[in-house]
mmCIF file of C-alpha atoms in Angstrom:
data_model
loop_
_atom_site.group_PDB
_atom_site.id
_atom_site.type_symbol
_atom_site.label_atom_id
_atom_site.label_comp_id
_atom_site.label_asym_id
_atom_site.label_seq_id
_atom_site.Cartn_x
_atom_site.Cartn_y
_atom_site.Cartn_z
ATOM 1 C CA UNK A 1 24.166 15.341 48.923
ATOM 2 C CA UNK A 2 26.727 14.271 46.296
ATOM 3 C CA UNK A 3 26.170 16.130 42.889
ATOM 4 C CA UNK A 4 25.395 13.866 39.931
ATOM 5 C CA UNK A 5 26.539 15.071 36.739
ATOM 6 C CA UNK A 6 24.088 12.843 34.690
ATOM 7 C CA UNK A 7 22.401 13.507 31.711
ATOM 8 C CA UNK A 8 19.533 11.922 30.331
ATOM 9 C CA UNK A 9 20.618 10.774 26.796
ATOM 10 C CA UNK A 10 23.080 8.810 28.225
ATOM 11 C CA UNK A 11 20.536 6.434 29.825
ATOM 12 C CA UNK A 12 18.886 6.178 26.795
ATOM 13 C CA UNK A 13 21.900 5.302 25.235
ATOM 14 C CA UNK A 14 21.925 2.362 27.595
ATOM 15 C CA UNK A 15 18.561 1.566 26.913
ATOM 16 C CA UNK A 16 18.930 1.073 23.553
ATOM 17 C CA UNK A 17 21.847 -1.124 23.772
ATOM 18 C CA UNK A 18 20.124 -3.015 25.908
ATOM 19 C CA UNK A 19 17.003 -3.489 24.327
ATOM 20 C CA UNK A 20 19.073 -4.026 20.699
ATOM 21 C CA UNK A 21 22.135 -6.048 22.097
ATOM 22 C CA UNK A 22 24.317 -4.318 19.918
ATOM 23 C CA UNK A 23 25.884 -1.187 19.256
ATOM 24 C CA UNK A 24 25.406 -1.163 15.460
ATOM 25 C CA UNK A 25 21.307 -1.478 15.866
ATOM 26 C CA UNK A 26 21.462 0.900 19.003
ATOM 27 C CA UNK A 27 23.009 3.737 16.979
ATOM 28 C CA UNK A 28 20.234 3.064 14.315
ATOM 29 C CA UNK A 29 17.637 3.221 16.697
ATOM 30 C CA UNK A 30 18.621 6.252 18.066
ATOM 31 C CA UNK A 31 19.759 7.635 14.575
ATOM 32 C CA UNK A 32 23.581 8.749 15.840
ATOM 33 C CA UNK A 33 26.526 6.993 15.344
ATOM 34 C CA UNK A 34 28.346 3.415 16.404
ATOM 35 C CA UNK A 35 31.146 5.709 17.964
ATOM 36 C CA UNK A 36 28.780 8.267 19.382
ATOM 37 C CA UNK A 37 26.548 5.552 20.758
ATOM 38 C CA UNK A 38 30.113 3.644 22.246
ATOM 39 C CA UNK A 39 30.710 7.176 24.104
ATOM 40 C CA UNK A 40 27.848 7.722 25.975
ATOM 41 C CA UNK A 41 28.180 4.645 27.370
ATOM 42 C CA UNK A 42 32.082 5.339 28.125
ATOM 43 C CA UNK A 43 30.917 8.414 29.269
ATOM 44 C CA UNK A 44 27.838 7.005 31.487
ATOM 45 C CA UNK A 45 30.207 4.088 33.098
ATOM 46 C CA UNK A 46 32.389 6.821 34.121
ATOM 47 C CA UNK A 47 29.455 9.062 35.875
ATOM 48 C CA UNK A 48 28.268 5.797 37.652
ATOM 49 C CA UNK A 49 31.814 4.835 38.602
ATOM 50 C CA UNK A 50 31.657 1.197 36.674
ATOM 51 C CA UNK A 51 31.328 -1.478 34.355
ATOM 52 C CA UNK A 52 28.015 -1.398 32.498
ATOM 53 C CA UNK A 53 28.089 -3.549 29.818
ATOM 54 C CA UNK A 54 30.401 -6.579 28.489
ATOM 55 C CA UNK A 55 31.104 -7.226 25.069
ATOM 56 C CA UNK A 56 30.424 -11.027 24.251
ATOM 57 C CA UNK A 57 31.420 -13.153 21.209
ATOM 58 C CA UNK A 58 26.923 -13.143 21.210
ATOM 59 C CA UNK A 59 26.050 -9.375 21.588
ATOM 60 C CA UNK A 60 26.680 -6.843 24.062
ATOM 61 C CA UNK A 61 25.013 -7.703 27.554
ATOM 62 C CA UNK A 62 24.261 -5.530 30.784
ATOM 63 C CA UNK A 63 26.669 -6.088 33.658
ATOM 64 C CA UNK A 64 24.447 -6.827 37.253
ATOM 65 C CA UNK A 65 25.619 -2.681 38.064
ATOM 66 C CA UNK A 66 24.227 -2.097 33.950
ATOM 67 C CA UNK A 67 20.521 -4.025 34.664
ATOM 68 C CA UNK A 68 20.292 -1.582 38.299
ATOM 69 C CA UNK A 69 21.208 1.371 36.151
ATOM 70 C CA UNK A 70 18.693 0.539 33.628
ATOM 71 C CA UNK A 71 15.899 -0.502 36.153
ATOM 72 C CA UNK A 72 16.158 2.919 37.313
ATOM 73 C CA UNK A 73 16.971 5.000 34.638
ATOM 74 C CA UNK A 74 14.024 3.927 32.699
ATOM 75 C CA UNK A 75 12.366 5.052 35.906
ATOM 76 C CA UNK A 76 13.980 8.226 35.414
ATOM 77 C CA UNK A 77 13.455 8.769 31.654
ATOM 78 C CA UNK A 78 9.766 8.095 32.201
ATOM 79 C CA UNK A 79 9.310 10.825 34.885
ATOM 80 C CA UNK A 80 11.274 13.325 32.823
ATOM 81 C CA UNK A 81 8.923 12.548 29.830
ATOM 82 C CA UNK A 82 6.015 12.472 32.019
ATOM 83 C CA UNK A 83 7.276 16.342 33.580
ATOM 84 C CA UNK A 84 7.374 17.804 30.193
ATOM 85 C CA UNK A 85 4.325 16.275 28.918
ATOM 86 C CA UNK A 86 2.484 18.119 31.846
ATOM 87 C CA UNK A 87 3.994 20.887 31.782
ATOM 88 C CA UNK A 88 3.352 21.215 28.275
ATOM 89 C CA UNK A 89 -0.430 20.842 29.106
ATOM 90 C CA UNK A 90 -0.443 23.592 32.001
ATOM 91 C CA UNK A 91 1.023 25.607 29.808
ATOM 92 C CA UNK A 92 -1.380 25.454 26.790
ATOM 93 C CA UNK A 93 -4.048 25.249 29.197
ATOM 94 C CA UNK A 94 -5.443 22.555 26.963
ATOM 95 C CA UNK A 95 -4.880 19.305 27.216
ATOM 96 C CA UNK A 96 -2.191 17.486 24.661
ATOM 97 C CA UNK A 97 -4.420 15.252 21.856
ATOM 98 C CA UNK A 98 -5.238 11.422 22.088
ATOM 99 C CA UNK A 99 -4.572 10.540 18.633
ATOM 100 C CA UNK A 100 -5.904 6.868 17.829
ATOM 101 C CA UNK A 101 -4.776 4.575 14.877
ATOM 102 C CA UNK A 102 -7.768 2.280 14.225
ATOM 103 C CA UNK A 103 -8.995 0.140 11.423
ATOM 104 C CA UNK A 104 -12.775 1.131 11.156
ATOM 105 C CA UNK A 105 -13.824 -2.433 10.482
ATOM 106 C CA UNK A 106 -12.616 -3.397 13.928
ATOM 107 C CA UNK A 107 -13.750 -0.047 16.086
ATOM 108 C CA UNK A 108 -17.016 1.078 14.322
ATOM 109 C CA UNK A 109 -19.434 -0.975 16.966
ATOM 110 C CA UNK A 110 -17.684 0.789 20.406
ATOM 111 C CA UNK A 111 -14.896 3.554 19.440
ATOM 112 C CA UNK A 112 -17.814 6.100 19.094
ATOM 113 C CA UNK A 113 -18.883 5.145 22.439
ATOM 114 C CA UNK A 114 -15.594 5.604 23.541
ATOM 115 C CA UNK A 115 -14.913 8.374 22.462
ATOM 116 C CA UNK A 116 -18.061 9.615 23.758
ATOM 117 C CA UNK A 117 -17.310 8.766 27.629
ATOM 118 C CA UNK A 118 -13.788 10.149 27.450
ATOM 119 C CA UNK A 119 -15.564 13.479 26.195
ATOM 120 C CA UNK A 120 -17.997 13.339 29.513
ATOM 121 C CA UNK A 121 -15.233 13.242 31.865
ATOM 122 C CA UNK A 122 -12.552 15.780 29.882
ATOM 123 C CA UNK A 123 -14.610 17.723 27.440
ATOM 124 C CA UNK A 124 -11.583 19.743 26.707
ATOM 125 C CA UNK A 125 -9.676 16.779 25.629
ATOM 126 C CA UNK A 126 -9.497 16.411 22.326
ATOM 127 C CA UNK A 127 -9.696 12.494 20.207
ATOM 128 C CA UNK A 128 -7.655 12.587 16.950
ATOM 129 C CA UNK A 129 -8.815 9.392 14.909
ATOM 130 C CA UNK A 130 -5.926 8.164 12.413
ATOM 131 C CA UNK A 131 -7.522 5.535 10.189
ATOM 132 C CA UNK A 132 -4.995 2.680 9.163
ATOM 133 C CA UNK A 133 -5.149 -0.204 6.815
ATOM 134 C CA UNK A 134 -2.899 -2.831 8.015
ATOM 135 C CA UNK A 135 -0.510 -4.010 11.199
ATOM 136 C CA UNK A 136 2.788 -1.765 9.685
ATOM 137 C CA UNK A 137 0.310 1.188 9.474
ATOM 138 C CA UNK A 138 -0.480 1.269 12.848
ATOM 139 C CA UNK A 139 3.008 0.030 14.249
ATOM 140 C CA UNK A 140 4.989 2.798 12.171
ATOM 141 C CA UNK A 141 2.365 5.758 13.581
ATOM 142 C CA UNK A 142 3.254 4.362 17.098
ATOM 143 C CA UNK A 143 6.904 4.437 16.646
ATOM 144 C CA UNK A 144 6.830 7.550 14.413
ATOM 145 C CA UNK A 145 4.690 9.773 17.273
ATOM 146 C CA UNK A 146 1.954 10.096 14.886
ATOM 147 C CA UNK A 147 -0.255 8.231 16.654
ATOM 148 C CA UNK A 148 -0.916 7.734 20.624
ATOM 149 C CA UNK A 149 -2.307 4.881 20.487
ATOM 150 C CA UNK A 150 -3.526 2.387 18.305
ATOM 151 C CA UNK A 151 -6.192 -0.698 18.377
ATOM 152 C CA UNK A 152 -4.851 -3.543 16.549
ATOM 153 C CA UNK A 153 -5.197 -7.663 16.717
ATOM 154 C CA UNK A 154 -2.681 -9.421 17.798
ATOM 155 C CA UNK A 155 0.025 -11.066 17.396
ATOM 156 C CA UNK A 156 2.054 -8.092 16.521
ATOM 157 C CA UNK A 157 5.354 -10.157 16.527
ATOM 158 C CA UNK A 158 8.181 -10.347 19.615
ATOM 159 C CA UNK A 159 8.594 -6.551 19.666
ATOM 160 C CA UNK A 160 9.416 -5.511 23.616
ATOM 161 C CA UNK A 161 8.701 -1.389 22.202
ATOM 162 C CA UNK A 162 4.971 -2.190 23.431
ATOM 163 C CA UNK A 163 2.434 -2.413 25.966
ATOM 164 C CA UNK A 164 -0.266 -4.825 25.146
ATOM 165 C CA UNK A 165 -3.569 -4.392 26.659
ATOM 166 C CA UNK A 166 -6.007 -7.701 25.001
ATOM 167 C CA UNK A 167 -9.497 -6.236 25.006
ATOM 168 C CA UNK A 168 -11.517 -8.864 23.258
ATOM 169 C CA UNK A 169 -11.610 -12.060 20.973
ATOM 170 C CA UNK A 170 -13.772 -12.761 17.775
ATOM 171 C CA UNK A 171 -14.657 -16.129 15.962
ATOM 172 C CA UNK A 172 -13.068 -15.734 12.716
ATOM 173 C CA UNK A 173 -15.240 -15.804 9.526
ATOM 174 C CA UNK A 174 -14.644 -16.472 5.876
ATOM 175 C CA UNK A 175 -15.704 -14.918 2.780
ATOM 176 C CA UNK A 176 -16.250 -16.762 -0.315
ATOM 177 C CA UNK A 177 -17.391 -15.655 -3.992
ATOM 178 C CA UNK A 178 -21.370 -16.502 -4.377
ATOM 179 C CA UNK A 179 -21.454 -20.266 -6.128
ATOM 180 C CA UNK A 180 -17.775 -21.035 -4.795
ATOM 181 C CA UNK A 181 -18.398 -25.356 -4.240
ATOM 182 C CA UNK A 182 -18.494 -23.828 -0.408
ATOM 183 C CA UNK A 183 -20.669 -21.317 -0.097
ATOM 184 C CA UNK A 184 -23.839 -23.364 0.026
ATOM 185 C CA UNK A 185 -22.595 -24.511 3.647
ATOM 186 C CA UNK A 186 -23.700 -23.198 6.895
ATOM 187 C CA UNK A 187 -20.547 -23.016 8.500
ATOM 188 C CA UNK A 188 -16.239 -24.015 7.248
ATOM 189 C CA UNK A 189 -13.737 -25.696 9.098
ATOM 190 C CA UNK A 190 -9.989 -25.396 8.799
ATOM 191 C CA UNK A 191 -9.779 -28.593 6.446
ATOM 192 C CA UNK A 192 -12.913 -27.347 3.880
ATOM 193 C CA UNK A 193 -9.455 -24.833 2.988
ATOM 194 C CA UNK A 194 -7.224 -27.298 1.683
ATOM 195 C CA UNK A 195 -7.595 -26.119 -1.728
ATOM 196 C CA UNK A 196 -8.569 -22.620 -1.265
ATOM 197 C CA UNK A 197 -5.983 -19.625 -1.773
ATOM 198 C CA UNK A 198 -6.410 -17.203 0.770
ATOM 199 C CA UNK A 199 -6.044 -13.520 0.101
ATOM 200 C CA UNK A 200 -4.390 -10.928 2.198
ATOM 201 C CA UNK A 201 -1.581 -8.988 2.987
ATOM 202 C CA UNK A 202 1.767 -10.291 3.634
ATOM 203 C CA UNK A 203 4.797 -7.987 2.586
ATOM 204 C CA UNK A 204 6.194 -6.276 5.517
ATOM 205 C CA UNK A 205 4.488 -8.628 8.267
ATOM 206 C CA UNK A 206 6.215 -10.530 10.995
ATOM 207 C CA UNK A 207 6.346 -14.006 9.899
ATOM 208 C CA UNK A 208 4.357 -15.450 12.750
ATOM 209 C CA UNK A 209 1.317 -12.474 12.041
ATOM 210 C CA UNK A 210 1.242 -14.094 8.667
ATOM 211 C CA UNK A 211 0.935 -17.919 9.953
ATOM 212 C CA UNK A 212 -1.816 -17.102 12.292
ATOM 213 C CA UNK A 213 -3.763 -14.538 9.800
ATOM 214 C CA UNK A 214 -3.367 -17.498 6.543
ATOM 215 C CA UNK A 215 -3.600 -20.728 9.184
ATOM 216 C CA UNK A 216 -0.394 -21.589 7.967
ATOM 217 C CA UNK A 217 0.539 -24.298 8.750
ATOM 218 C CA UNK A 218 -2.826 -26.018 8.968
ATOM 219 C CA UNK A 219 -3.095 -28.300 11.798
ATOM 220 C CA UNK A 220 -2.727 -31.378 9.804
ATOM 221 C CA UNK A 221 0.546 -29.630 9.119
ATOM 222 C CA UNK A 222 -0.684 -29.419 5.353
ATOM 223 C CA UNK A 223 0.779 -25.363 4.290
ATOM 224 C CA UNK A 224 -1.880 -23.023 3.240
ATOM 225 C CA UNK A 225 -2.486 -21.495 -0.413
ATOM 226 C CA UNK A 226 -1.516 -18.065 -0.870
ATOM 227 C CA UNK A 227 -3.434 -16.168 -3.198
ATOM 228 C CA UNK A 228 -3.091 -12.610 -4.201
ATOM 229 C CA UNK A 229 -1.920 -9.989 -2.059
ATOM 230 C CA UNK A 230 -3.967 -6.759 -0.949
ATOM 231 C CA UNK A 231 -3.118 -3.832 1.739
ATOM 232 C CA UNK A 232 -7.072 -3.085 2.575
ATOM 233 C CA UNK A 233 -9.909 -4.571 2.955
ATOM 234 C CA UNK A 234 -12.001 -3.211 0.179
ATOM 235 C CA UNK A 235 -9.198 -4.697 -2.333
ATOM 236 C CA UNK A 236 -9.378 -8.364 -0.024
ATOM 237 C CA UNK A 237 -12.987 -7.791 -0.867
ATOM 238 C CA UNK A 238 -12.889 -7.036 -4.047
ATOM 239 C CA UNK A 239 -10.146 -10.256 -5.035
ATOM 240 C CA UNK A 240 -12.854 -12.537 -3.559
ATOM 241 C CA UNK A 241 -15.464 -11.329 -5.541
ATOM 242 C CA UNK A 242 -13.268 -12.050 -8.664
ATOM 243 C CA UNK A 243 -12.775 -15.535 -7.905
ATOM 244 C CA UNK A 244 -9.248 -15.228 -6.700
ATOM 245 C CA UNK A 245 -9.721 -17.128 -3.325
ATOM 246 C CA UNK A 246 -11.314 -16.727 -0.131
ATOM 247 C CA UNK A 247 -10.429 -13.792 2.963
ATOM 248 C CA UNK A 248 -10.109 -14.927 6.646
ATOM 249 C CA UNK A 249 -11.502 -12.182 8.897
ATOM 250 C CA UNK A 250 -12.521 -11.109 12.320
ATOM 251 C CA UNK A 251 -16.701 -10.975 13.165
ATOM 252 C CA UNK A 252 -16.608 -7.387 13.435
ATOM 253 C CA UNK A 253 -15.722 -7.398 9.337
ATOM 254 C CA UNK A 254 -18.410 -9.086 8.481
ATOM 255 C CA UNK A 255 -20.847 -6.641 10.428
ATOM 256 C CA UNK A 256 -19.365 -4.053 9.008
ATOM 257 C CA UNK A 257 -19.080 -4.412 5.033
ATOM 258 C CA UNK A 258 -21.723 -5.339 3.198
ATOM 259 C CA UNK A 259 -21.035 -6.905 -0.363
ATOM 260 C CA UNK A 260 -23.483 -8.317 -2.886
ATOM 261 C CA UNK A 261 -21.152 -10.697 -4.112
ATOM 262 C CA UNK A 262 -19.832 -12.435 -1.224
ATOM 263 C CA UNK A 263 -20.841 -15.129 1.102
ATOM 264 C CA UNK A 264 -19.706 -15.150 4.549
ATOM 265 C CA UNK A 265 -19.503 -18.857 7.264
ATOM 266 C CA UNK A 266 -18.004 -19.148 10.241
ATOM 267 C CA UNK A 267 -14.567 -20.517 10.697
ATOM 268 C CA UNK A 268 -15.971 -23.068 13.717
ATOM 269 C CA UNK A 269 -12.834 -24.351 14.133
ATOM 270 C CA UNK A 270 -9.886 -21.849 13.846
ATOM 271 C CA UNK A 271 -8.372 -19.986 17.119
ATOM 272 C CA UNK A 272 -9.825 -16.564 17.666
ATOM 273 C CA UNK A 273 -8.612 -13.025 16.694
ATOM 274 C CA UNK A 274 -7.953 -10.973 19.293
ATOM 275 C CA UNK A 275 -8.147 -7.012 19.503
ATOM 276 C CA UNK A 276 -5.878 -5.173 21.542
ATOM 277 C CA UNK A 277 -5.144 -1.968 22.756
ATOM 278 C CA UNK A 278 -1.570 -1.193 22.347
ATOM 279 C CA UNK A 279 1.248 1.955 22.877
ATOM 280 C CA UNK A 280 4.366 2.521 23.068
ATOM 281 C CA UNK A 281 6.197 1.300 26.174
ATOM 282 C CA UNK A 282 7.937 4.661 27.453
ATOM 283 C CA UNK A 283 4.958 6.705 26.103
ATOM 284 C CA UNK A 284 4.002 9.238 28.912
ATOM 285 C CA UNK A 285 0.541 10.608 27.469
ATOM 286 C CA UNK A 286 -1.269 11.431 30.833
ATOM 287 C CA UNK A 287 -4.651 9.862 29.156
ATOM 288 C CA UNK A 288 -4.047 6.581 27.737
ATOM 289 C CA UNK A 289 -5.101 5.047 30.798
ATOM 290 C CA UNK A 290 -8.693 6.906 31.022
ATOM 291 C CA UNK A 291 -8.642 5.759 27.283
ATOM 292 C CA UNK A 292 -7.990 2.038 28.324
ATOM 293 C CA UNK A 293 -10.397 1.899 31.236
ATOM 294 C CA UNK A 294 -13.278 3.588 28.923
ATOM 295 C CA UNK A 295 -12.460 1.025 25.942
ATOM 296 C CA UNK A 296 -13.010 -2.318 28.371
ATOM 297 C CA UNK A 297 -16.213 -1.013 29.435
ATOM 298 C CA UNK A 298 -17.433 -0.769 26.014
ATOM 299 C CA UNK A 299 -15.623 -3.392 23.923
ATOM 300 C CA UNK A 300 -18.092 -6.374 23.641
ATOM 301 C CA UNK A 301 -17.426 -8.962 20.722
ATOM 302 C CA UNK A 302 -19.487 -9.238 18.001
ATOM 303 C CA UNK A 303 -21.978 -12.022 18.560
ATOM 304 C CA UNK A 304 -24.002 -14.580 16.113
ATOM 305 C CA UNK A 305 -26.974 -12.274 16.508
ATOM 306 C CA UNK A 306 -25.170 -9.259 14.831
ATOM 307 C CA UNK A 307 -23.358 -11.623 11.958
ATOM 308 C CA UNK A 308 -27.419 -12.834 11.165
#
């Protein structure tokens, strides 16, 4: 058998070039150097024997050799992650935690429940809840290892670091200061917005999050009012209480908070929010699947029943 002399950083050197398209954002992403990050790959094309990248006037692409190599190696760094992760395990005789970013408003009617029939089936496996406030919460404790795993609604942006699972979708609601000119209405549509600001966080969000979260633009093609800005939802609470606007929300919000000065109607005609679960794409915990298949037999929208 021919020895390879082939070391594992290398591929994910050419992972990150190829997933960045340049070697400027690759050496950021993998926090070395341009140079450094030019000669691994050097280094790797000489291990496989050729040409595994071109340099275009558009980026750096993957030669046909460069997309087998990747194919592979990402095979390969996935396994080696995978043998360490277990090993790690046998050797603490304990499994390694499930840590979960969640945003209570959106969990509180099945996480317990999930967490409850992972217990059942590995009672030594311990659940670490992280609670969030908003999208870049949960992202950065993905990327930063601080979290496992994290339920979120989508979109989340073109980001190919993922794996998406959708789990379930919610009518969206809208809350409204009592007396607002609105509030006496059994149920909104898009239009009754025109001339309402809408609260909510925006800094730091992917544009296209903030177009679908603010119904911007409106489909009469009309752009939405942007009122204040706020990270949680107590303070999105609190700035429609003080007559700053109105806050666009999942079903499972409403259920959950309970304000005496706000009014809350359906949005009849807006698209759905949609919870998913959602990890990083080389992440090699050897639960998240158990946590998956437990979390789509519990997750159940919130229905008109529960809103009242």
């Amino acid at each position: 058998m021919e020895r390879v002399d082939l070391s594992l950083r290398l591929l994910q050197a050419l992972a990150a070039v190829a997933e960045e398209g340049s070697m400027t954002r690759a050496a950021r992403q993998l926090n070395l150097t341009q140079q450094a990050v030019s000669s691994q790959i050097r280094q790797l094309e000489r291990v496989v024997g050729t040409v595994l990248v071109e340099r275009l006037s558009t980026g750096i692409e993957l030669t046909a050799a460069g997309q087998i190599v990747l194919k592979q190696g990402e095979t390969l760094l996935t396994s080696a992650q995978a043998m360490m992760a277990e090993a790690r395990e046998v050797g603490a005789e304990r499994p390694q935690p499930l840590r979960i970013a969640f945003k209570a408003q959106s969990t509180a009617h099945f996480m317990p429940g999930v967490e409850a029939a992972i217990r059942a089936q590995m009672p030594d496996l311990e659940v670490r809840p992280l609670a969030v406030h908003t999208l870049p919460d949960e992202l950065d404790a993905l990327l930063e290892g601080r979290a496992d795993a994290a339920f979120l609604w989508l979109p989340i942006g073109d980001d190919p670091r993922f794996t998406v699972h959708p789990l379930l979708a919610e009518k969206r609601w809208v809350a409204l200061p009592p007396g607002h000119p609105l509030s006496g209405r059994d149920s909104l549509r898009i239009d009754d917005l025109a001339d309402v600001p809408v609260v909510g966080p925006r800094d730091g969000m992917p544009a296209a999050v903030v177009d679908f979260w603010f119904i911007d633009p409106r489909p009469d093609g009309s752009r939405a009012l942007f009122g204040p800005q706020a990270r949680t939802p107590e303070e999105c609470l609190h700035l429609v209480a003080a007559g700053h606007g109105c806050w666009i929300a999942p079903a499972s919000t409403v259920t959950y908070f309970a304000h005496p000065r706000l009014v809350w109607l359906p949005l009849v005609d807006a698209e759905p929010n949609e919870l998913a679960l959602v990890w990083p794409r080389h992440s090699t915990h050897p639960y998240l699947n158990l946590l998956l298949q437990e979390t789509r037999r519990a997750t159940v929208p919130c229905s008109s029943e529960q809103l009242g």
